Structure formats: C-alpha cells, structure tokens
Coordinates of C-alpha atoms and ligand atoms in Angstrom, one line a residue:
X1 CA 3.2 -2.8 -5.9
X2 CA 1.0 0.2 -4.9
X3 CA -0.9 -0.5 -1.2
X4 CA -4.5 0.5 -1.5
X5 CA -6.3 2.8 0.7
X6 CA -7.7 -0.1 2.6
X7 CA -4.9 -2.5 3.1
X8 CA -3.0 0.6 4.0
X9 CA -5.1 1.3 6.8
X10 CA -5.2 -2.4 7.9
X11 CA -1.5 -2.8 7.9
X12 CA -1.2 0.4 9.9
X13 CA -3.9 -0.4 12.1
X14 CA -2.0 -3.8 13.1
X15 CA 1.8 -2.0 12.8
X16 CA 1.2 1.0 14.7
X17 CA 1.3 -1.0 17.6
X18 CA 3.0 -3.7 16.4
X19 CA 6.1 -2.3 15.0
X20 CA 8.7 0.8 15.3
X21 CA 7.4 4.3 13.2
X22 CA 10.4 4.0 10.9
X23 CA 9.3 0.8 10.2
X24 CA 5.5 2.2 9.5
X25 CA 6.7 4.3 7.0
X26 CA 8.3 2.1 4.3
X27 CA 7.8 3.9 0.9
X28 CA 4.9 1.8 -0.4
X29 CA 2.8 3.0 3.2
X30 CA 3.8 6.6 2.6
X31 CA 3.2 6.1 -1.2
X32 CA -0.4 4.5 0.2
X33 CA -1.4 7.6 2.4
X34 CA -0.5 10.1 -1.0
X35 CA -2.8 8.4 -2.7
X36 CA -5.4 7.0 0.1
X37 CA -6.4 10.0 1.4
X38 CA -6.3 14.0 1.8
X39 CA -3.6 15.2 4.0
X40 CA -4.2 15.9 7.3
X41 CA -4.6 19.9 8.0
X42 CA -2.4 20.5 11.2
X43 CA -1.9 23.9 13.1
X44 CA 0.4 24.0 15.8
X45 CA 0.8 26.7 18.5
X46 CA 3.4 27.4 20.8
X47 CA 3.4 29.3 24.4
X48 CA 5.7 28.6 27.0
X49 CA 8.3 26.6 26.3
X50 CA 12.1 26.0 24.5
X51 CA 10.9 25.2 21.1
X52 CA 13.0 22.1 21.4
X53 CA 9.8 20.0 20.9
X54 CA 9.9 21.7 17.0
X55 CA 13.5 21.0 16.9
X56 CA 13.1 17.7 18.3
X57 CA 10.3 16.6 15.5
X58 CA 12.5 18.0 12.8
X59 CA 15.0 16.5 13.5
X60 CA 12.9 13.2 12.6
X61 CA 15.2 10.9 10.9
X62 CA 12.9 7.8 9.9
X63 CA 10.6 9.1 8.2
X64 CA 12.5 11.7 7.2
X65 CA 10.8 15.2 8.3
X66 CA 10.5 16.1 4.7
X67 CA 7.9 13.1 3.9
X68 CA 6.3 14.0 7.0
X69 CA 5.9 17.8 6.0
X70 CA 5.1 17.3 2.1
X71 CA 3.2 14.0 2.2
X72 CA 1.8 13.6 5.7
X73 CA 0.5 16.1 7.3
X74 CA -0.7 19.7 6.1
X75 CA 1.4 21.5 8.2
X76 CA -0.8 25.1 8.1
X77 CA 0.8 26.9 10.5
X78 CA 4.3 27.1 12.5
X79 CA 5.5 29.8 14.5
X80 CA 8.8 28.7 14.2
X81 CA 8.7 27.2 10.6
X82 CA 6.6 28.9 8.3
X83 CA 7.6 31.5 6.0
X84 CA 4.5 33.6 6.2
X85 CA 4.4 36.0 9.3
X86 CA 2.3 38.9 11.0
X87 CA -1.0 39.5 9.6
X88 CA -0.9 36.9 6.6
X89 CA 0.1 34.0 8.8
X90 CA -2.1 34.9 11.8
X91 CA -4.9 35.5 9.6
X92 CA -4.6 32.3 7.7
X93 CA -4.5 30.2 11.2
X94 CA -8.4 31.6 11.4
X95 CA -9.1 30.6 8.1
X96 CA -8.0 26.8 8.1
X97 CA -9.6 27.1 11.6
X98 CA -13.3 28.1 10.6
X99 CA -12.8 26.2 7.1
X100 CA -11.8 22.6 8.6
X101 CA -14.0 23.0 11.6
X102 CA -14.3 20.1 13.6
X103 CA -11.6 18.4 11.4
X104 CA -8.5 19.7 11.8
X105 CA -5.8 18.9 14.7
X106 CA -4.5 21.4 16.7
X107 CA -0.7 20.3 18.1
X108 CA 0.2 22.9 21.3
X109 CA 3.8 23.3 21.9
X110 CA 4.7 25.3 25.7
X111 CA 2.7 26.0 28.5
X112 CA 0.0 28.1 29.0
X113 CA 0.1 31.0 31.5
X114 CA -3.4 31.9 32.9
X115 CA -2.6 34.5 35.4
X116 CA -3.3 38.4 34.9
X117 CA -5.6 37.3 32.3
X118 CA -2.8 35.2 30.1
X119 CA -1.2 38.6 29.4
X120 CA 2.3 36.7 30.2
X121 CA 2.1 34.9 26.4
X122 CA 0.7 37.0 23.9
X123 CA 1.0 35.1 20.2
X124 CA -0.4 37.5 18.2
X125 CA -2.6 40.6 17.2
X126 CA -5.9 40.8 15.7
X127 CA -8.6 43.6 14.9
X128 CA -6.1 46.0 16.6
X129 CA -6.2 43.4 19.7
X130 CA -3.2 41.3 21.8
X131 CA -4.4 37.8 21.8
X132 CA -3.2 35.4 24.1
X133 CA -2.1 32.1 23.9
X134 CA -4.8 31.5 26.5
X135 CA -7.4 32.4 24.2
X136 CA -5.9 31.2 21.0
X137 CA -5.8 27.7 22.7
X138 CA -9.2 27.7 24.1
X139 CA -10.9 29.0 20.4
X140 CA -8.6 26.8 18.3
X141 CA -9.2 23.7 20.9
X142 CA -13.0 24.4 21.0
X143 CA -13.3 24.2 16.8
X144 CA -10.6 21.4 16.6
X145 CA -11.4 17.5 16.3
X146 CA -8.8 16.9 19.0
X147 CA -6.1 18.9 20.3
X148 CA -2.3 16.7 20.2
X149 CA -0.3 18.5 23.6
X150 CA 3.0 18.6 22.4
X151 CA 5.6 17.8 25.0
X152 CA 5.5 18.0 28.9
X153 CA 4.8 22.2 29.3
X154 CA 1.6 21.6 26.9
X155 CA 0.5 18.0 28.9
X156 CA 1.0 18.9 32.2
X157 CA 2.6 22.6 32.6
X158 CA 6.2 21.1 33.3
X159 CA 9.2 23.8 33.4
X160 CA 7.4 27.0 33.6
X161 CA 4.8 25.3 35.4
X162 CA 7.6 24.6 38.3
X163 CA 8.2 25.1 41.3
X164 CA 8.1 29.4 41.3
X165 CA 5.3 29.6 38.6
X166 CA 4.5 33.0 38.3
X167 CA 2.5 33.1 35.3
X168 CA -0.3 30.7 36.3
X169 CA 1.4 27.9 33.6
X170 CA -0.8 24.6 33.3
X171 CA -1.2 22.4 30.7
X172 CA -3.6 21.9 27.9
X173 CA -6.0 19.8 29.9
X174 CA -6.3 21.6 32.9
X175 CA -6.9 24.7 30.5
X176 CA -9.7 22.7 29.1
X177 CA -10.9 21.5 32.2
X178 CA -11.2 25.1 34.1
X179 CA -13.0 26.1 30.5
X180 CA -15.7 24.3 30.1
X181 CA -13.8 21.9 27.3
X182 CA -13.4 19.1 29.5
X183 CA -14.9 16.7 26.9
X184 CA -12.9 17.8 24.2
X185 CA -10.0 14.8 23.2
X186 CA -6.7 15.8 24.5
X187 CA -3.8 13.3 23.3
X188 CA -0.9 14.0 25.5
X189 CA 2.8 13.3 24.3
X190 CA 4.8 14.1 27.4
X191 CA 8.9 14.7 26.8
X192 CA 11.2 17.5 27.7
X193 CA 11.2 16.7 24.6
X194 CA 8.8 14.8 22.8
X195 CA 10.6 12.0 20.6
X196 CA 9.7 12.6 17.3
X197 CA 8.5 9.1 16.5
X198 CA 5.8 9.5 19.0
X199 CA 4.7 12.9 17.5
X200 CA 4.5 11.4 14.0
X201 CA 3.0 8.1 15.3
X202 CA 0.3 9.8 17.2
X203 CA -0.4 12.2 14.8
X204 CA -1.1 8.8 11.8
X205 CA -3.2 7.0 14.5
X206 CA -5.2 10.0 15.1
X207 CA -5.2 11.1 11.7
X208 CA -6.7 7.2 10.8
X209 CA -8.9 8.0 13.8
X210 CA -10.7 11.0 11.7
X211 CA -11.2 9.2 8.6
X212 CA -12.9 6.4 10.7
X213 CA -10.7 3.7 9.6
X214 CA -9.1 2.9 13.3
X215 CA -9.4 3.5 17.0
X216 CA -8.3 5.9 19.4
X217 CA -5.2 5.3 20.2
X218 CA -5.0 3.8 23.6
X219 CA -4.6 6.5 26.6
X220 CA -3.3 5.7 30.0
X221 CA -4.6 8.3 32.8
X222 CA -2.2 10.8 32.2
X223 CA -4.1 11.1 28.7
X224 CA -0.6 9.8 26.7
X225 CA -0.6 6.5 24.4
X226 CA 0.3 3.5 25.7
X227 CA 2.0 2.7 22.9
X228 CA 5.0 4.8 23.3
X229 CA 4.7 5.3 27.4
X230 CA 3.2 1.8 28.5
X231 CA 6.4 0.1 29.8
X232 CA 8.7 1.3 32.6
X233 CA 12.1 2.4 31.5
X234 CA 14.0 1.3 34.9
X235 CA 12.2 -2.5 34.6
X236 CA 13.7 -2.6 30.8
X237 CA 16.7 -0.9 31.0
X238 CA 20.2 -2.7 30.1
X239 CA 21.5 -1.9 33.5
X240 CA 18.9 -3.3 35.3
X241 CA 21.1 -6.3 35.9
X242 CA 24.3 -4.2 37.4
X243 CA 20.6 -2.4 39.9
X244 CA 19.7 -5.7 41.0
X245 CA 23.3 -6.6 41.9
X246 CA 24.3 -3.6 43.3
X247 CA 27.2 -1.9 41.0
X248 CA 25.9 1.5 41.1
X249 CA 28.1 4.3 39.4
X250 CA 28.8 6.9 41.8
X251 CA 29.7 9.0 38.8
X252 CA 29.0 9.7 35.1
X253 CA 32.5 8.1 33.6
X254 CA 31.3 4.5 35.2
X255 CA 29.7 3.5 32.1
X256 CA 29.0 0.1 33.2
X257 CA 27.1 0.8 36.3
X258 CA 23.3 1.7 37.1
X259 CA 23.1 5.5 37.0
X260 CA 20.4 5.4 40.5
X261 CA 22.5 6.8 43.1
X262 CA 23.6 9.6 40.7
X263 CA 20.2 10.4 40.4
X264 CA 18.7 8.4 37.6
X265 CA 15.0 8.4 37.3
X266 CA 14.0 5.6 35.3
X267 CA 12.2 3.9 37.9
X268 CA 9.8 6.3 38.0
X269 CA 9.5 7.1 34.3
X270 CA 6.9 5.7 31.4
X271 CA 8.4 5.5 28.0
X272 CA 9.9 3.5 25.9
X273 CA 12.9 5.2 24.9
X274 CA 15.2 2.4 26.0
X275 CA 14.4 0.5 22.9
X276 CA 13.6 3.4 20.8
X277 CA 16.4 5.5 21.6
X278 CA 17.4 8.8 20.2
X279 CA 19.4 11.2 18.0
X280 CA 18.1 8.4 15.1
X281 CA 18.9 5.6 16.8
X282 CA 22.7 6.3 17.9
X283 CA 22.2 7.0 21.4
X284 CA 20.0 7.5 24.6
X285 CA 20.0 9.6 27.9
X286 CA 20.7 6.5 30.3
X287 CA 23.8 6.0 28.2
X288 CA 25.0 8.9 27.9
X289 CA 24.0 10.2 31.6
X290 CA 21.0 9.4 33.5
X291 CA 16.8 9.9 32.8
X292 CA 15.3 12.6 34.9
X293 CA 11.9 11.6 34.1
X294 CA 11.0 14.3 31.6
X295 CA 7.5 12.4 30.4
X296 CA 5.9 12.5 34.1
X297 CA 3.4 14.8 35.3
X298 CA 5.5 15.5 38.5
X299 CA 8.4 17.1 35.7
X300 CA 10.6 18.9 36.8
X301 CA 9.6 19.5 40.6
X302 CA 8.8 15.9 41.3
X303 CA 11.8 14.7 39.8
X304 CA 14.5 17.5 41.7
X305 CA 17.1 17.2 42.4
X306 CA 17.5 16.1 38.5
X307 CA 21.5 14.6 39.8
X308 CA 22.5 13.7 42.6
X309 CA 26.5 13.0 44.1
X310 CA 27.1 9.5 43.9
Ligands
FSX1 FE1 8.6 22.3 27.0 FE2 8.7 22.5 24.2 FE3 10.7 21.0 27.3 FE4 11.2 22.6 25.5 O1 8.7 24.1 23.5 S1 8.6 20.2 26.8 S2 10.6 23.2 27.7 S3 12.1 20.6 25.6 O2 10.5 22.3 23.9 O3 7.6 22.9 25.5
SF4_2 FE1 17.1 1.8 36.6 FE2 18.4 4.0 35.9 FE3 19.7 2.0 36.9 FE4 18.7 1.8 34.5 S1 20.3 3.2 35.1 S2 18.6 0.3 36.1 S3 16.8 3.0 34.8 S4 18.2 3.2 38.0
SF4_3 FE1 12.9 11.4 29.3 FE2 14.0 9.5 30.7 FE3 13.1 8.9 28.2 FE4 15.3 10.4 28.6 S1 15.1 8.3 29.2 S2 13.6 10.9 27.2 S3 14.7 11.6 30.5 S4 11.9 9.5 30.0

C-alpha cells in the first residue's frame, strides 16, 4: 500500500514525537514523502569546526544516508560533499539562494568568528572578493525560511568559542542577534556531534513545518527540540541505580559502576542519547567512558575538566 500525502503527514506528525527516526522512515513513509511532495532544498555551510557533525550525519544508519540524500532532502551544497567546487559550486549556493527565497533551509556547521571583521574564516571568493563565513551566514540566514545550527560550535560557539577565543567565535544566534536577525527561526541541534537522528528528524519536522502541514517543533530555551534534548541523561541513565547507592568507578575498566567521580557529566546534560544510543545502535559514551556534556551551552569550558581521577 502506497501512504498518501496526507496520511503521511498525519502519521509523521503523531510519530515524530512518538517514535524513534528509524522507525519514521519505514519504506512506505519514505515512499510517501517521494511522492507527497518536492524535496526539500538544503544548503549547508561550514566555519569553525571538525566536520565531524558531516561525518556524524553520514554515517546515518536508519535511514540510511543515501535515502536521506536522494529522496529527502535536496542537498544543494556541501563543502565537504559535493563534487562541484570554486566558482561553479560557490556560484550555484547564490542561485538556489535567490531562487528558493524564503523557502529553503540553511543547515550551519562550525562556529562563527566575528573578530577583525570575520577575516579568521573565509569560505569563499566572489566578484574578485574574500567572503566570510560571517557574511555568508548573515545573507544566506537573512533569505532562508529558518536557519537548522548544526552541532554545538554553530548553537552556541562551543570549542573554538572556549575558553582562549581569539577569533570572536559565537554561535548562529548570537550572530543573528548582534545583526539585526533576531527574529529570524534558529533551530539549534547541540552535539560535539550532533546525532544524526536528530539532524534528519529535525530537518522532516521542519521540512513538514514549510509545507504547513505541522508545527514547529517544540524548542526549549536554548532554541533545541525537546524532542531529542527534553529528558536528563544522568535521571535515565542505567547506572543511576549503582549513583544512588554509591558504587562509583574510580576508573574507566569498572564497567559496572557510575562514571561521576571520573568526571561524568550526565547530570548536567539534556539528550536523550541513553535510549538512542550511537554508532547505529551498538554503543554509547556512558558505556564506553563517561558524557562530558557536549549538547550544553556551557561546552566545553563549563564542562572542564572533561575527566577527572577517580
Ligand atoms: Fe563543532 Fe562540527 Fe564538535 Fe566538530 O564541524 S560540534 S567541533 S564534533 O563537527 O562543529
Ligand atoms: Fe549519572 Fe553519569 Fe553516573 Fe550515569 S554514569 S548515573 S549519568 S553520573
Ligand atoms: Fe554528548 Fe553526553 Fe550525549 Fe555523549 S552522552 S552525546 S557526551 S550529551
């Protein structure tokens, strides 16, 4: 059976929420959105940061990063990923932009230095001139219908935004803010980095948001969804039991302790990566070592010492 456009968007409206992504994209949903609607035209940027936030969304296991890419989203522009490069690419990236005005999504991976006039991150050339990922952000985010901050340098500044920021680093919303873009939608999906089911979750709720077929996904003040960082990871997390009772590890190769007095961070930390878990399912930080807190807006300074001796 083939889902029509509208039950489609009814059953994701209730599942988004309701279920895990992998479970959101059964084939008959994926086969829904192919035929429901236009794919949504994406552009993503990067400035300061790793790139792990790419790496960590393609390596996207359910869905698969190839339905995301070909039947999804209209992926226009990667740094990273695309073939195209110099002039064709860059040019392109102004095309989509002044074509899908007002109704495209604009994803920013890395931080965004502001100081010496953003001259620390230039991303391109154009008319025989250096543009800056300052200025890029600020004239992609000011024609986009909302701008998706990609990990926790793009939400709230986090490494190069540290203690010993040079460059002026800040995230996408204090960029906004000191621009006069402040009411411009900023969805924020903290992680150091982002899992990738709460990059492709966010991006289908938003992308149901622009047709007008379901809500803005629920923010909390930090501007992330509550769906993926409503719940406390310490308060749900399998050792919370071994906390409560005192058996702390006092190093990494007690397995069956709580992690705290090696330096865990999960009582401080929003996400809901104890049930979600990573690397497609097989393991998580807690388990393997500790969670430093990576989706806070105090990350990395806030959170230091990441360890400590047990
Ligand atoms: Fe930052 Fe992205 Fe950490 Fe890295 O580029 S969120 S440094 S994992 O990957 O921006
Ligand atoms: Fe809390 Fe961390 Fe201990 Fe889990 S391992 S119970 S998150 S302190
Ligand atoms: Fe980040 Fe902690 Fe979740 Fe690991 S467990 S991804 S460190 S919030």
């Amino acid at each position: 059976m083939v889902l029509q456009r509208r039950e489609f968007l009814k059953l994701c409206s209730g599942t988004v929420a309701g279920l895990g992504i992998s479970q959101v994209f059964n084939p008959k949903i994926i086969q829904a959105m192919e035929e429901g609607a236009k794919k949504a035209p994406v552009v993503w940027i990067q400035g300061q940061g790793c790139t792990g936030c790419s790496v960590s969304l393609l390596n996207s296991v359910h869905p698969k990063i190839k339905d995301v890419l070909l039947k999804v989203i209209s992926l226009e522009y990667h740094p990273t990923v695309m073939a195209s490069e110099g002039d064709m690419a860059f040019e392109h990236l102004y095309e989509v932009a002044e074509k899908f005005q007002g109704k495209f999504f604009l994803i920013v991976e890395g931080a965004i230095p502001v100081k010496a006039d953003g001259r620390f991150c230039i991303v391109g050339e154009r008319h025989g001139h250096e543009v800056t990922m300052k200025d890029l952000t600020l004239d992609l985010g000011s024609k986009a219908l909302a701008t998706v901050a990609a990990g926790t340098c793009s939400s709230y500044g986090g490494i190069p935004a540290g203690q010993g920021n040079l460059t002026g680093a800040m995230g996408v919303t204090q960029l906004f803010k000191d621009n006069g873009l402040a009411n411009k939608l900023v969805v924020n999906i903290p992680g150091c980095p982002p899992h990738p089911d709460w990059m492709i979750g966010t991006l289908v709720a938003a992308w149901q948001y622009a047709l007008g077929k379901g809500p803005l996904p629920e923010l909390d003040d930090s501007g992330r969804p509550t769906l993926f960082f409503g719940e406390n990871v310490h308060e749900n997390c399998p050792y919370l039991e071994n906390f409560e009772n005192d058996e702390l590890a006092s190093h990494f190769m007690e397995k069956d302790k709580c992690r705290y007095q090696i330096g865990c961070k999960g009582p401080n930390a929003y996400a809901d990566c104890y049930k979600r878990r990573w690397n497609g399912g097989v393991n998580w930080c807690i388990e393997n070592a500790i969670c430093i807190g990576c989706v806070e807006p105090g990350f990395p300074d806030d959170m230091s010492p990441l360890y400590a001796e047990g």
